[in-house]
Short mmCIF file of C-alpha atoms in Angstrom, two decimals:
data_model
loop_
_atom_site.label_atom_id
_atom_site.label_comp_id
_atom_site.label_asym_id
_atom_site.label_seq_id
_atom_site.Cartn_x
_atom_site.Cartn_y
_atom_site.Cartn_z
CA UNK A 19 122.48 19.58 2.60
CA UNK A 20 118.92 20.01 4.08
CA UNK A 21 117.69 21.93 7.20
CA UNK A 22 118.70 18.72 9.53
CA UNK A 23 120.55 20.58 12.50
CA UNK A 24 121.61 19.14 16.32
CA UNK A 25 117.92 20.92 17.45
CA UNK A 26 116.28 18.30 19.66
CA UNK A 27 112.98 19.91 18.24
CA UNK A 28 111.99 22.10 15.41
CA UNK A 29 112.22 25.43 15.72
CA UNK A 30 110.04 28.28 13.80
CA UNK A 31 111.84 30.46 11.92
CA UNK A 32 112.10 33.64 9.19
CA UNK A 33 114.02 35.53 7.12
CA UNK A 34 113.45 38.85 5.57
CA UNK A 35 113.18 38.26 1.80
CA UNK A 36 114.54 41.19 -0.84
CA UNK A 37 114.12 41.16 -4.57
CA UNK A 38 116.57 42.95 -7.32
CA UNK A 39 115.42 43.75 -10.87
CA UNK A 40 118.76 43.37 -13.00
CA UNK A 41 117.00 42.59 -15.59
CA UNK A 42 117.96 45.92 -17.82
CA UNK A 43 114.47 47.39 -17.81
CA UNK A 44 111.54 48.57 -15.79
CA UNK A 45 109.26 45.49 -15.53
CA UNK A 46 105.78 46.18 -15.62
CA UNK A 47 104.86 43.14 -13.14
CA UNK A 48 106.61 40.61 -11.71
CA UNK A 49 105.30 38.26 -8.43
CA UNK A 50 108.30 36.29 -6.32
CA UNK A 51 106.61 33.01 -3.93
CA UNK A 52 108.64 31.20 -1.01
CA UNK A 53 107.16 28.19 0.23
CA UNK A 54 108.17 25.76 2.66
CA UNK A 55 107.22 22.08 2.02
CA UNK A 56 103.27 22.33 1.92
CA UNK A 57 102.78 25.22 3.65
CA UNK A 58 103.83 28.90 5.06
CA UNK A 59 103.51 30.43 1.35
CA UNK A 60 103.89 34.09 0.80
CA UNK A 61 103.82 35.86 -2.93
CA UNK A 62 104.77 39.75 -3.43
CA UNK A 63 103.61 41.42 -6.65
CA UNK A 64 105.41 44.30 -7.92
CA UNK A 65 104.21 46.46 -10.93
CA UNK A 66 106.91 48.73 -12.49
CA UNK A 67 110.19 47.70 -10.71
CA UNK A 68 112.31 49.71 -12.05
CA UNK A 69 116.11 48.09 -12.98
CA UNK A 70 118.47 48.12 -10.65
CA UNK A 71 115.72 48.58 -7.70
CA UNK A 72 116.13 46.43 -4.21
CA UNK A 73 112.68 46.55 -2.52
CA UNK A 74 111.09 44.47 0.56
CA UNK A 75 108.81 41.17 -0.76
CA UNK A 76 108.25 39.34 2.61
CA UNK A 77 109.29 37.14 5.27
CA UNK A 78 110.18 33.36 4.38
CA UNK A 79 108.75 31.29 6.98
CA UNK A 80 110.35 27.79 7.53
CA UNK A 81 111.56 25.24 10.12
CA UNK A 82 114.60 23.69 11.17
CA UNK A 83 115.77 20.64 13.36
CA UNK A 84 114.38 17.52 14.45
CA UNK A 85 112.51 15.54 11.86
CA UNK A 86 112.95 18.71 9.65
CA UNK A 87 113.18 17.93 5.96
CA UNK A 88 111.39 20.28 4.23
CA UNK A 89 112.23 22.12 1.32
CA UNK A 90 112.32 25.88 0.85
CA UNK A 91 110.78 26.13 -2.87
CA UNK A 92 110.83 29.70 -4.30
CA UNK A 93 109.47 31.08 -7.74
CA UNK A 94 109.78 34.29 -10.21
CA UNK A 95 107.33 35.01 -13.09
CA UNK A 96 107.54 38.58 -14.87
CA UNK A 97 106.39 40.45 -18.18
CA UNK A 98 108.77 41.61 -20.39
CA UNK A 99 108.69 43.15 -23.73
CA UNK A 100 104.94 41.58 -24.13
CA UNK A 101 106.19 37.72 -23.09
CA UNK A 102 105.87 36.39 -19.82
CA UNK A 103 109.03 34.51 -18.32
CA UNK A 104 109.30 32.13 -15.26
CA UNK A 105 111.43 29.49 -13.24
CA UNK A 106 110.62 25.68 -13.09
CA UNK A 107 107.79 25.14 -10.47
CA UNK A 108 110.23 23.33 -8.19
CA UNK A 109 113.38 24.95 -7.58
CA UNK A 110 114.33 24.72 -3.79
CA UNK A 111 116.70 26.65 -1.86
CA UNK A 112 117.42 25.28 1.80
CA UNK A 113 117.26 27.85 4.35
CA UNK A 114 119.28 26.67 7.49
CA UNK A 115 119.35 28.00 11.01
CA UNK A 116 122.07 29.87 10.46
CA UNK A 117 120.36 32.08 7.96
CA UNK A 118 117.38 33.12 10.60
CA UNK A 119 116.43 36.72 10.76
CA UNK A 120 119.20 37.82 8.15
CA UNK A 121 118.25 38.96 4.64
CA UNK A 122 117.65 36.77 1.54
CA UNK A 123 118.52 38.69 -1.62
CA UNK A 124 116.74 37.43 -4.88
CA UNK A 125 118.48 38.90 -7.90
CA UNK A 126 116.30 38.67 -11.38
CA UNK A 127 117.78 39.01 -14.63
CA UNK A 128 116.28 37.69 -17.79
CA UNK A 129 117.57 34.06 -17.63
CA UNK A 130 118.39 33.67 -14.31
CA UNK A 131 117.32 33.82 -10.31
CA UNK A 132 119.84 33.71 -7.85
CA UNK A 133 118.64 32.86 -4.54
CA UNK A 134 121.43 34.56 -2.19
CA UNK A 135 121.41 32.88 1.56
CA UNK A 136 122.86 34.65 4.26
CA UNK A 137 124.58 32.14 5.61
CA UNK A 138 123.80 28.96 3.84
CA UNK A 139 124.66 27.93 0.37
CA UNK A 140 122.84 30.17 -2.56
CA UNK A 141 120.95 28.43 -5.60
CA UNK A 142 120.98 29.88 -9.36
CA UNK A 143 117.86 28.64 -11.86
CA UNK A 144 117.22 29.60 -15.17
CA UNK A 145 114.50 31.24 -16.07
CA UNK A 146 112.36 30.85 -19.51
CA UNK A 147 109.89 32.53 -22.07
CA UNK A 148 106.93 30.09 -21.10
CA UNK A 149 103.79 32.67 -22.75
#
């Protein structure tokens, strides 16, 4: 799987990125990242999202077609109950052409972010105490 398509060229494209707390509590901050490959990164920091919230974070930028073989990288860090938890630095999520201009949902919970694609396959990581 990768974001190889039949485009004779590559072609720009976005998706409108929303994050859900279902983590069982109010976090007091927690920042969500997309990159693609080396470049296009975008963070969002939220401070008290409450649980059970679904709020805007960004638009993931990212490119499909020919000689397209980057990889869409995203990352969660949050406090809770004074300890700071995160995903590995290089969890990837391929966004296809397919998924352009349709919402990504990125659930939280305490051990886990779920990278839902519209269209494309979604991606589960765990997530860790790491402070």
């Amino acid at each position: 799987m990768g974001n190889q398509t039949s485009e004779a060229t590559a072609t720009d494209r976005s998706c409108p990125v929303y994050v859900v707390n279902n983590t069982g509590g109010t976090l007091s901050e927690i920042t969500f990242t997309h990159r693609y490959n080396g470049d296009n990164k975008v963070s969002k920091t939220f401070t008290n999202l409450a649980n059970g919230s679904k709020e805007y974070a960004f638009d993931a930028k990212y490119r499909t077609g020919f000689v397209t073989t980057g990889h869409d990288y995203w990352w969660v860090s949050f406090k809770a109950g004074g300890h700071v938890f995160a995903c590995k630095d290089d969890f990837y999520c391929y966004l296809t052409a397919d998924d352009d201009g349709k919402d990504v949902i990125l659930k939280v919970t305490m051990n886990n972010l779920h990278v839902g694609c519209p269209a494309s396959s979604s991606c589960d990581v765990a997530i860790n105490q790491v402070g």
